[in-house]
PDB file of C-alpha atoms and ligand atoms in Angstrom:
ATOM      1  CA  UNK A 149       0.000   0.000   0.000  1.00  0.00           C
ATOM      2  CA  UNK A 150       1.613   3.304  -1.002  1.00  0.00           C
ATOM      3  CA  UNK A 151       0.125   6.307   0.688  1.00  0.00           C
ATOM      4  CA  UNK A 152       2.469   9.023  -0.451  1.00  0.00           C
ATOM      5  CA  UNK A 153       0.888  11.817  -2.431  1.00  0.00           C
ATOM      6  CA  UNK A 154       1.304  12.551  -6.127  1.00  0.00           C
ATOM      7  CA  UNK A 155       1.436  16.314  -6.626  1.00  0.00           C
ATOM      8  CA  UNK A 156       0.316  17.721  -9.964  1.00  0.00           C
ATOM      9  CA  UNK A 157       1.985  21.093  -9.740  1.00  0.00           C
ATOM     10  CA  UNK A 158       1.118  23.992 -12.025  1.00  0.00           C
ATOM     11  CA  UNK A 159       4.623  24.966 -13.126  1.00  0.00           C
ATOM     12  CA  UNK A 160       3.871  27.970 -15.374  1.00  0.00           C
ATOM     13  CA  UNK A 161       4.912  28.335 -19.024  1.00  0.00           C
ATOM     14  CA  UNK A 162       8.580  27.540 -18.429  1.00  0.00           C
ATOM     15  CA  UNK A 163      10.459  29.642 -15.898  1.00  0.00           C
ATOM     16  CA  UNK A 164      10.693  28.547 -12.258  1.00  0.00           C
ATOM     17  CA  UNK A 165       9.935  32.141 -11.261  1.00  0.00           C
ATOM     18  CA  UNK A 166       6.252  31.477 -11.872  1.00  0.00           C
ATOM     19  CA  UNK A 167       6.056  28.493  -9.518  1.00  0.00           C
ATOM     20  CA  UNK A 168       3.768  29.291  -6.579  1.00  0.00           C
ATOM     21  CA  UNK A 169       4.908  29.012  -2.963  1.00  0.00           C
ATOM     22  CA  UNK A 170       2.546  26.064  -2.522  1.00  0.00           C
ATOM     23  CA  UNK A 171       4.035  24.371  -5.595  1.00  0.00           C
ATOM     24  CA  UNK A 172       7.591  24.979  -4.389  1.00  0.00           C
ATOM     25  CA  UNK A 173       6.830  23.443  -0.975  1.00  0.00           C
ATOM     26  CA  UNK A 174       5.297  20.332  -2.559  1.00  0.00           C
ATOM     27  CA  UNK A 175       8.191  19.961  -5.000  1.00  0.00           C
ATOM     28  CA  UNK A 176      10.668  20.106  -2.142  1.00  0.00           C
ATOM     29  CA  UNK A 177       9.063  17.037  -0.525  1.00  0.00           C
ATOM     30  CA  UNK A 178       9.382  14.841  -3.621  1.00  0.00           C
ATOM     31  CA  UNK A 179      12.377  12.625  -4.439  1.00  0.00           C
ATOM     32  CA  UNK A 180      10.969  11.797  -7.912  1.00  0.00           C
ATOM     33  CA  UNK A 181       9.773  14.428 -10.368  1.00  0.00           C
ATOM     34  CA  UNK A 182       8.108  13.935 -13.742  1.00  0.00           C
ATOM     35  CA  UNK A 183       9.294  16.985 -15.679  1.00  0.00           C
ATOM     36  CA  UNK A 184       8.534  17.593 -19.371  1.00  0.00           C
ATOM     37  CA  UNK A 185      11.317  19.064 -21.493  1.00  0.00           C
ATOM     38  CA  UNK A 186      12.582  21.829 -20.937  1.00  0.00           C
ATOM     39  CA  UNK A 187      11.510  21.976 -17.261  1.00  0.00           C
ATOM     40  CA  UNK A 188      14.409  19.706 -16.250  1.00  0.00           C
ATOM     41  CA  UNK A 189      16.649  22.617 -17.316  1.00  0.00           C
ATOM     42  CA  UNK A 190      14.631  25.672 -16.322  1.00  0.00           C
ATOM     43  CA  UNK A 191      13.792  24.175 -12.910  1.00  0.00           C
ATOM     44  CA  UNK A 192      17.285  22.674 -12.431  1.00  0.00           C
ATOM     45  CA  UNK A 193      18.064  24.565  -9.230  1.00  0.00           C
ATOM     46  CA  UNK A 194      14.908  23.138  -7.598  1.00  0.00           C
ATOM     47  CA  UNK A 195      15.580  19.583  -8.788  1.00  0.00           C
ATOM     48  CA  UNK A 196      19.051  18.951  -7.414  1.00  0.00           C
ATOM     49  CA  UNK A 197      19.398  15.397  -6.053  1.00  0.00           C
ATOM     50  CA  UNK A 198      15.989  14.290  -7.324  1.00  0.00           C
ATOM     51  CA  UNK A 199      15.179  11.563  -9.841  1.00  0.00           C
ATOM     52  CA  UNK A 200      13.923  13.328 -12.991  1.00  0.00           C
ATOM     53  CA  UNK A 201      11.714  11.419 -15.435  1.00  0.00           C
ATOM     54  CA  UNK A 202      10.182  12.748 -18.668  1.00  0.00           C
ATOM     55  CA  UNK A 203       6.480  11.787 -18.547  1.00  0.00           C
ATOM     56  CA  UNK A 204       5.877  11.941 -22.295  1.00  0.00           C
ATOM     57  CA  UNK A 205       8.443   9.198 -22.929  1.00  0.00           C
ATOM     58  CA  UNK A 206       6.292   6.630 -21.055  1.00  0.00           C
ATOM     59  CA  UNK A 207       3.207   4.769 -22.198  1.00  0.00           C
ATOM     60  CA  UNK A 208       0.238   5.296 -19.898  1.00  0.00           C
ATOM     61  CA  UNK A 209       0.657   1.832 -18.338  1.00  0.00           C
ATOM     62  CA  UNK A 210       4.419   2.174 -17.856  1.00  0.00           C
ATOM     63  CA  UNK A 211       4.060   5.602 -16.315  1.00  0.00           C
ATOM     64  CA  UNK A 212       1.382   4.345 -13.934  1.00  0.00           C
ATOM     65  CA  UNK A 213       3.547   1.377 -12.896  1.00  0.00           C
ATOM     66  CA  UNK A 214       6.586   3.620 -12.360  1.00  0.00           C
ATOM     67  CA  UNK A 215       4.492   6.107 -10.425  1.00  0.00           C
ATOM     68  CA  UNK A 216       3.118   3.414  -8.070  1.00  0.00           C
ATOM     69  CA  UNK A 217       6.610   2.018  -7.601  1.00  0.00           C
ATOM     70  CA  UNK A 218       8.006   5.423  -6.551  1.00  0.00           C
ATOM     71  CA  UNK A 219       4.979   6.289  -4.407  1.00  0.00           C
ATOM     72  CA  UNK A 220       5.878   3.351  -2.171  1.00  0.00           C
ATOM     73  CA  UNK A 221       8.855   5.308  -0.878  1.00  0.00           C
ATOM     74  CA  UNK A 222       8.387   9.020  -1.675  1.00  0.00           C
ATOM     75  CA  UNK A 223       5.875  11.674  -2.671  1.00  0.00           C
ATOM     76  CA  UNK A 224       6.096  12.277  -6.420  1.00  0.00           C
ATOM     77  CA  UNK A 225       5.708  15.557  -8.330  1.00  0.00           C
ATOM     78  CA  UNK A 226       4.503  16.206 -11.860  1.00  0.00           C
ATOM     79  CA  UNK A 227       5.453  19.603 -13.236  1.00  0.00           C
ATOM     80  CA  UNK A 228       2.461  20.579 -15.360  1.00  0.00           C
ATOM     81  CA  UNK A 229       3.076  23.148 -18.108  1.00  0.00           C
ATOM     82  CA  UNK A 230       0.924  26.146 -17.193  1.00  0.00           C
ATOM     83  CA  UNK A 231      -1.438  24.270 -14.939  1.00  0.00           C
ATOM     84  CA  UNK A 232      -4.224  21.714 -15.076  1.00  0.00           C
ATOM     85  CA  UNK A 233      -7.000  24.188 -15.935  1.00  0.00           C
ATOM     86  CA  UNK A 234      -6.738  24.019 -19.729  1.00  0.00           C
ATOM     87  CA  UNK A 235      -5.352  21.448 -22.169  1.00  0.00           C
ATOM     88  CA  UNK A 236      -3.505  19.284 -19.703  1.00  0.00           C
ATOM     89  CA  UNK A 237      -3.005  15.573 -20.529  1.00  0.00           C
ATOM     90  CA  UNK A 238      -2.695  14.344 -16.928  1.00  0.00           C
ATOM     91  CA  UNK A 239      -6.387  13.918 -16.056  1.00  0.00           C
ATOM     92  CA  UNK A 240      -6.457  10.109 -16.359  1.00  0.00           C
ATOM     93  CA  UNK A 241      -3.706   9.745 -13.743  1.00  0.00           C
ATOM     94  CA  UNK A 242      -5.461  12.140 -11.391  1.00  0.00           C
ATOM     95  CA  UNK A 243      -8.754  10.270 -11.742  1.00  0.00           C
ATOM     96  CA  UNK A 244      -7.101   6.913 -11.049  1.00  0.00           C
ATOM     97  CA  UNK A 245      -5.190   8.206  -8.026  1.00  0.00           C
ATOM     98  CA  UNK A 246      -8.298   9.673  -6.396  1.00  0.00           C
ATOM     99  CA  UNK A 247      -7.500  11.140  -2.981  1.00  0.00           C
ATOM    100  CA  UNK A 248      -3.794  10.332  -3.423  1.00  0.00           C
ATOM    101  CA  UNK A 249      -3.594  13.045  -6.109  1.00  0.00           C
ATOM    102  CA  UNK A 250      -3.112  16.657  -5.072  1.00  0.00           C
ATOM    103  CA  UNK A 251      -3.554  19.336  -7.733  1.00  0.00           C
ATOM    104  CA  UNK A 252      -1.765  22.617  -7.178  1.00  0.00           C
ATOM    105  CA  UNK A 253      -2.855  25.544  -9.340  1.00  0.00           C
ATOM    106  CA  UNK A 254      -0.283  27.584 -11.192  1.00  0.00           C
ATOM    107  CA  UNK A 255       0.261  30.410 -13.617  1.00  0.00           C
ATOM    108  CA  UNK A 256      -1.245  29.500 -16.999  1.00  0.00           C
ATOM    109  CA  UNK A 257       0.332  30.492 -20.288  1.00  0.00           C
ATOM    110  CA  UNK A 258      -2.530  32.879 -20.882  1.00  0.00           C
ATOM    111  CA  UNK A 259      -1.828  34.626 -17.575  1.00  0.00           C
ATOM    112  CA  UNK A 260       1.773  35.298 -18.539  1.00  0.00           C
ATOM    113  CA  UNK A 261       0.651  36.478 -21.998  1.00  0.00           C
ATOM    114  CA  UNK A 262      -1.749  38.960 -20.412  1.00  0.00           C
ATOM    115  CA  UNK A 263       1.010  40.261 -18.146  1.00  0.00           C
ATOM    116  CA  UNK A 264       3.482  40.690 -21.005  1.00  0.00           C
ATOM    117  CA  UNK A 265       0.868  42.571 -23.047  1.00  0.00           C
ATOM    118  CA  UNK A 266      -0.266  44.550 -19.996  1.00  0.00           C
ATOM    119  CA  UNK A 267      -3.832  43.902 -21.086  1.00  0.00           C
ATOM    120  CA  UNK A 268      -6.888  42.415 -19.438  1.00  0.00           C
ATOM    121  CA  UNK A 269      -8.384  40.035 -21.967  1.00  0.00           C
ATOM    122  CA  UNK A 270     -11.939  41.144 -21.450  1.00  0.00           C
ATOM    123  CA  UNK A 271     -12.869  44.762 -21.369  1.00  0.00           C
ATOM    124  CA  UNK A 272     -16.382  46.120 -20.738  1.00  0.00           C
ATOM    125  CA  UNK A 273     -17.745  47.753 -23.868  1.00  0.00           C
ATOM    126  CA  UNK A 274     -15.003  46.209 -26.037  1.00  0.00           C
ATOM    127  CA  UNK A 275     -15.022  42.493 -25.356  1.00  0.00           C
ATOM    128  CA  UNK A 276     -18.085  40.762 -23.948  1.00  0.00           C
ATOM    129  CA  UNK A 277     -16.808  37.165 -24.028  1.00  0.00           C
ATOM    130  CA  UNK A 278     -13.544  35.266 -24.119  1.00  0.00           C
ATOM    131  CA  UNK A 279     -13.231  31.863 -25.774  1.00  0.00           C
ATOM    132  CA  UNK A 280     -10.342  29.481 -25.216  1.00  0.00           C
ATOM    133  CA  UNK A 281      -9.969  27.047 -28.064  1.00  0.00           C
ATOM    134  CA  UNK A 282      -7.656  25.061 -30.311  1.00  0.00           C
ATOM    135  CA  UNK A 283      -8.098  23.978 -33.942  1.00  0.00           C
ATOM    136  CA  UNK A 284      -6.677  20.613 -32.804  1.00  0.00           C
ATOM    137  CA  UNK A 285      -9.613  19.937 -30.503  1.00  0.00           C
ATOM    138  CA  UNK A 286     -12.580  21.433 -32.378  1.00  0.00           C
ATOM    139  CA  UNK A 287     -13.071  18.148 -34.264  1.00  0.00           C
ATOM    140  CA  UNK A 288     -13.434  17.209 -37.936  1.00  0.00           C
ATOM    141  CA  UNK A 289     -17.082  16.128 -38.011  1.00  0.00           C
ATOM    142  CA  UNK A 290     -19.288  18.010 -40.516  1.00  0.00           C
ATOM    143  CA  UNK A 291     -21.099  19.716 -37.639  1.00  0.00           C
ATOM    144  CA  UNK A 292     -17.959  20.481 -35.591  1.00  0.00           C
ATOM    145  CA  UNK A 293     -17.597  24.165 -34.734  1.00  0.00           C
ATOM    146  CA  UNK A 294     -15.026  26.090 -36.749  1.00  0.00           C
ATOM    147  CA  UNK A 295     -12.744  28.949 -35.800  1.00  0.00           C
ATOM    148  CA  UNK A 296     -14.643  31.100 -38.300  1.00  0.00           C
ATOM    149  CA  UNK A 297     -17.834  30.522 -36.289  1.00  0.00           C
ATOM    150  CA  UNK A 298     -16.144  31.441 -33.016  1.00  0.00           C
ATOM    151  CA  UNK A 299     -14.551  34.610 -34.417  1.00  0.00           C
ATOM    152  CA  UNK A 300     -16.745  37.699 -34.054  1.00  0.00           C
ATOM    153  CA  UNK A 301     -16.432  41.325 -33.019  1.00  0.00           C
ATOM    154  CA  UNK A 302     -16.546  41.548 -29.225  1.00  0.00           C
ATOM    155  CA  UNK A 303     -14.928  38.110 -28.759  1.00  0.00           C
ATOM    156  CA  UNK A 304     -11.425  37.592 -27.435  1.00  0.00           C
ATOM    157  CA  UNK A 305     -10.185  34.295 -28.856  1.00  0.00           C
ATOM    158  CA  UNK A 306      -7.306  32.533 -27.149  1.00  0.00           C
ATOM    159  CA  UNK A 307      -5.925  29.878 -29.447  1.00  0.00           C
ATOM    160  CA  UNK A 308      -3.723  27.071 -28.102  1.00  0.00           C
ATOM    161  CA  UNK A 309      -1.847  24.446 -30.145  1.00  0.00           C
ATOM    162  CA  UNK A 310      -2.466  25.933 -33.574  1.00  0.00           C
ATOM    163  CA  UNK A 311      -1.897  23.398 -36.357  1.00  0.00           C
ATOM    164  CA  UNK A 312      -3.260  25.419 -39.281  1.00  0.00           C
ATOM    165  CA  UNK A 313      -0.958  27.185 -41.738  1.00  0.00           C
ATOM    166  CA  UNK A 314      -0.936  30.847 -40.758  1.00  0.00           C
ATOM    167  CA  UNK A 315      -2.631  32.154 -43.978  1.00  0.00           C
ATOM    168  CA  UNK A 316      -5.474  29.637 -43.531  1.00  0.00           C
ATOM    169  CA  UNK A 317      -5.867  30.473 -39.846  1.00  0.00           C
ATOM    170  CA  UNK A 318      -5.962  34.204 -40.592  1.00  0.00           C
ATOM    171  CA  UNK A 319      -8.517  33.744 -43.387  1.00  0.00           C
ATOM    172  CA  UNK A 320     -10.832  31.804 -41.067  1.00  0.00           C
ATOM    173  CA  UNK A 321     -10.537  34.478 -38.405  1.00  0.00           C
ATOM    174  CA  UNK A 322     -11.068  37.301 -40.897  1.00  0.00           C
ATOM    175  CA  UNK A 323     -14.331  35.774 -42.077  1.00  0.00           C
ATOM    176  CA  UNK A 324     -15.709  36.361 -38.569  1.00  0.00           C
ATOM    177  CA  UNK A 325     -13.819  39.463 -37.464  1.00  0.00           C
ATOM    178  CA  UNK A 326     -12.911  41.388 -40.600  1.00  0.00           C
ATOM    179  CA  UNK A 327      -9.284  42.274 -41.244  1.00  0.00           C
ATOM    180  CA  UNK A 328      -8.596  45.237 -39.008  1.00  0.00           C
ATOM    181  CA  UNK A 329      -8.616  43.345 -35.701  1.00  0.00           C
ATOM    182  CA  UNK A 330      -5.501  42.942 -33.557  1.00  0.00           C
ATOM    183  CA  UNK A 331      -3.834  39.587 -33.089  1.00  0.00           C
ATOM    184  CA  UNK A 332      -0.858  38.771 -30.886  1.00  0.00           C
ATOM    185  CA  UNK A 333       1.424  35.793 -31.293  1.00  0.00           C
ATOM    186  CA  UNK A 334       3.254  34.799 -28.088  1.00  0.00           C
ATOM    187  CA  UNK A 335       6.078  32.339 -28.702  1.00  0.00           C
ATOM    188  CA  UNK A 336       8.106  30.595 -25.969  1.00  0.00           C
ATOM    189  CA  UNK A 337       6.823  32.760 -23.126  1.00  0.00           C
ATOM    190  CA  UNK A 338       9.151  32.615 -20.130  1.00  0.00           C
ATOM    191  CA  UNK A 339      11.760  30.714 -22.158  1.00  0.00           C
ATOM    192  CA  UNK A 340      14.884  31.640 -24.129  1.00  0.00           C
ATOM    193  CA  UNK A 341      13.832  32.940 -27.548  1.00  0.00           C
ATOM    194  CA  UNK A 342      10.605  34.494 -26.251  1.00  0.00           C
ATOM    195  CA  UNK A 343       9.010  36.428 -29.125  1.00  0.00           C
ATOM    196  CA  UNK A 344       5.834  38.507 -29.090  1.00  0.00           C
ATOM    197  CA  UNK A 345       4.351  39.930 -32.280  1.00  0.00           C
ATOM    198  CA  UNK A 346       1.291  42.136 -32.327  1.00  0.00           C
ATOM    199  CA  UNK A 347      -0.230  42.815 -35.754  1.00  0.00           C
ATOM    200  CA  UNK A 348      -3.673  42.885 -37.329  1.00  0.00           C
ATOM    201  CA  UNK A 349      -5.308  39.981 -39.117  1.00  0.00           C
ATOM    202  CA  UNK A 350      -4.485  41.837 -42.343  1.00  0.00           C
ATOM    203  CA  UNK A 351      -0.784  42.237 -41.547  1.00  0.00           C
ATOM    204  CA  UNK A 352       0.192  39.181 -39.455  1.00  0.00           C
ATOM    205  CA  UNK A 353       1.253  36.853 -42.276  1.00  0.00           C
ATOM    206  CA  UNK A 354       3.585  39.468 -43.742  1.00  0.00           C
ATOM    207  CA  UNK A 355       4.947  40.429 -40.338  1.00  0.00           C
ATOM    208  CA  UNK A 356       5.756  36.804 -39.467  1.00  0.00           C
ATOM    209  CA  UNK A 357       7.376  36.180 -42.854  1.00  0.00           C
ATOM    210  CA  UNK A 358       9.126  32.817 -43.125  1.00  0.00           C
ATOM    211  CA  UNK A 359       9.606  32.309 -39.381  1.00  0.00           C
ATOM    212  CA  UNK A 360       8.012  29.029 -38.265  1.00  0.00           C
ATOM    213  CA  UNK A 361       6.362  29.598 -34.891  1.00  0.00           C
ATOM    214  CA  UNK A 362       4.235  26.447 -35.136  1.00  0.00           C
ATOM    215  CA  UNK A 363       6.709  23.584 -35.668  1.00  0.00           C
ATOM    216  CA  UNK A 364       5.538  23.030 -39.248  1.00  0.00           C
ATOM    217  CA  UNK A 365       9.054  22.399 -40.489  1.00  0.00           C
ATOM    218  CA  UNK A 366      10.547  20.594 -37.476  1.00  0.00           C
ATOM    219  CA  UNK A 367      10.406  16.854 -36.789  1.00  0.00           C
ATOM    220  CA  UNK A 368       7.227  15.364 -35.327  1.00  0.00           C
ATOM    221  CA  UNK A 369       3.839  16.916 -34.921  1.00  0.00           C
ATOM    222  CA  UNK A 370       4.294  18.368 -31.457  1.00  0.00           C
ATOM    223  CA  UNK A 371       2.303  21.554 -30.765  1.00  0.00           C
ATOM    224  CA  UNK A 372       4.608  24.560 -30.687  1.00  0.00           C
ATOM    225  CA  UNK A 373       4.975  26.718 -27.600  1.00  0.00           C
ATOM    226  CA  UNK A 374       2.969  29.474 -29.257  1.00  0.00           C
ATOM    227  CA  UNK A 375      -0.237  31.058 -28.033  1.00  0.00           C
ATOM    228  CA  UNK A 376      -2.402  33.317 -30.204  1.00  0.00           C
ATOM    229  CA  UNK A 377      -4.751  35.963 -28.864  1.00  0.00           C
ATOM    230  CA  UNK A 378      -7.210  37.778 -31.120  1.00  0.00           C
ATOM    231  CA  UNK A 379      -9.597  40.608 -30.351  1.00  0.00           C
ATOM    232  CA  UNK A 380     -10.158  44.305 -29.992  1.00  0.00           C
ATOM    233  CA  UNK A 381      -9.167  44.288 -26.318  1.00  0.00           C
ATOM    234  CA  UNK A 382      -5.488  43.873 -27.308  1.00  0.00           C
ATOM    235  CA  UNK A 383      -5.157  47.463 -28.448  1.00  0.00           C
ATOM    236  CA  UNK A 384      -8.147  49.170 -26.816  1.00  0.00           C
ATOM    237  CA  UNK A 385      -7.564  51.742 -24.108  1.00  0.00           C
ATOM    238  CA  UNK A 386     -10.037  52.849 -21.473  1.00  0.00           C
ATOM    239  CA  UNK A 387     -10.632  55.944 -19.409  1.00  0.00           C
ATOM    240  CA  UNK A 388     -11.794  55.966 -15.787  1.00  0.00           C
ATOM    241  CA  UNK A 389     -15.548  55.977 -16.404  1.00  0.00           C
ATOM    242  CA  UNK A 390     -16.014  52.236 -15.834  1.00  0.00           C
ATOM    243  CA  UNK A 391     -14.034  52.507 -12.612  1.00  0.00           C
ATOM    244  CA  UNK A 392     -16.231  55.363 -11.417  1.00  0.00           C
ATOM    245  CA  UNK A 393     -19.400  53.543 -12.418  1.00  0.00           C
ATOM    246  CA  UNK A 394     -18.374  50.563 -10.275  1.00  0.00           C
ATOM    247  CA  UNK A 395     -17.218  52.856  -7.487  1.00  0.00           C
ATOM    248  CA  UNK A 396     -20.618  54.562  -7.423  1.00  0.00           C
ATOM    249  CA  UNK A 397     -22.784  51.487  -7.816  1.00  0.00           C
ATOM    250  CA  UNK A 398     -20.803  48.753  -6.042  1.00  0.00           C
ATOM    251  CA  UNK A 399     -17.593  49.369  -4.192  1.00  0.00           C
ATOM    252  CA  UNK A 400     -18.686  52.413  -2.211  1.00  0.00           C
ATOM    253  CA  UNK A 401     -21.461  50.291  -0.696  1.00  0.00           C
ATOM    254  CA  UNK A 402     -19.413  47.170  -0.013  1.00  0.00           C
ATOM    255  CA  UNK A 403     -16.683  48.401   2.310  1.00  0.00           C
ATOM    256  CA  UNK A 404     -14.113  48.329  -0.473  1.00  0.00           C
ATOM    257  CA  UNK A 405     -14.569  44.700  -1.527  1.00  0.00           C
ATOM    258  CA  UNK A 406     -14.666  44.142  -5.262  1.00  0.00           C
TER     259      UNK A 406
HETATM  260  C1  SAM B 643      -1.041  21.184 -24.077  1.00  0.00           C
HETATM  261  S1  SAM B 643      -1.246  22.952 -24.036  1.00  0.00           S
HETATM  262  C2  SAM B 643      -0.842  23.269 -22.372  1.00  0.00           C
HETATM  263  C3  SAM B 643      -1.486  24.519 -21.806  1.00  0.00           C
HETATM  264  C4  SAM B 643      -1.182  24.674 -20.335  1.00  0.00           C
HETATM  265  N1  SAM B 643      -1.847  23.657 -19.546  1.00  0.00           N
HETATM  266  C5  SAM B 643      -1.530  26.046 -19.766  1.00  0.00           C
HETATM  267  O1  SAM B 643      -2.191  26.086 -18.723  1.00  0.00           O
HETATM  268  O2  SAM B 643      -1.120  27.059 -20.295  1.00  0.00           O
HETATM  269  C6  SAM B 643       0.150  23.451 -24.920  1.00  0.00           C
HETATM  270  C7  SAM B 643      -0.083  24.774 -25.595  1.00  0.00           C
HETATM  271  O3  SAM B 643      -0.039  25.816 -24.617  1.00  0.00           O
HETATM  272  C8  SAM B 643       0.620  26.965 -25.176  1.00  0.00           C
HETATM  273  N2  SAM B 643       1.910  27.126 -24.477  1.00  0.00           N
HETATM  274  C9  SAM B 643       2.428  26.329 -23.535  1.00  0.00           C
HETATM  275  N3  SAM B 643       3.602  26.824 -23.091  1.00  0.00           N
HETATM  276  C10 SAM B 643       3.831  27.962 -23.786  1.00  0.00           C
HETATM  277  C11 SAM B 643       4.876  28.951 -23.778  1.00  0.00           C
HETATM  278  N4  SAM B 643       5.932  28.844 -22.963  1.00  0.00           N
HETATM  279  N5  SAM B 643       4.763  30.007 -24.615  1.00  0.00           N
HETATM  280  C12 SAM B 643       3.692  30.142 -25.434  1.00  0.00           C
HETATM  281  N6  SAM B 643       2.682  29.224 -25.488  1.00  0.00           N
HETATM  282  C13 SAM B 643       2.745  28.164 -24.671  1.00  0.00           C
HETATM  283  C14 SAM B 643       0.842  26.653 -26.657  1.00  0.00           C
HETATM  284  O4  SAM B 643      -0.315  27.044 -27.378  1.00  0.00           O
HETATM  285  C15 SAM B 643       0.962  25.142 -26.629  1.00  0.00           C
HETATM  286  O5  SAM B 643       0.703  24.567 -27.898  1.00  0.00           O
END
């Protein structure tokens, strides 16, 4: 019977600086750490003396067997890119482990993108809904939703794991948004080579040129570390009227709580 905990730690987009205090404390307890590439490097100072295993090199069954073996003697950590909230492949392990699994929230890729851009991704009067999506997961059935259907004025679209050629992606988005809408490409956030390009749907393809931010030319079919954000909120600015409206109608009457 192994009663040690398995910690699924939100590790942020890449740099150890975005690990939470809770995550750091859990990691410290663990002698074995499942760390996807390149976390074994970027988290190196927190992994000294620990056994480091790359989860994506194991089959599900082999990983489960290895995990149970290690849990007999030590708590085990998984460093989860971003965190579990969106597009994380670790759910099956967490479900099987039940109360032995502990999930620790972290800083998602989208949170770091927002901080780099210094923009909230919804903005009253500009953006009335935010949709997180990926062309990889929308499905290929005739009635599957398309990016073109999700794209519309007033929507902020956050696109993970793009696998569409950039001209095709932009054309789909333009059919819902029109061409004069801002789009930001965030590549390798928190990692060496971080690149952020803000353009419009009309100008993005030219601005990117022949740079491959989506692993189209590299080996394998692995999603690139590139997040796309589309919507008017990226370049909109606001004055203080919304603040004052909330001050008058809400905050003033609630002892300063939001
Ligand atoms: C499987 S999803 C993981 C998302 C993660 N769970 C999160 O909370 O951010 C992988 C996708 O997240 C985005 N991503 C992950 N790390 C990134 C980084 N360092 N820079 C930019 N995008 C990143 C990319 O869209 C990538 O294809």
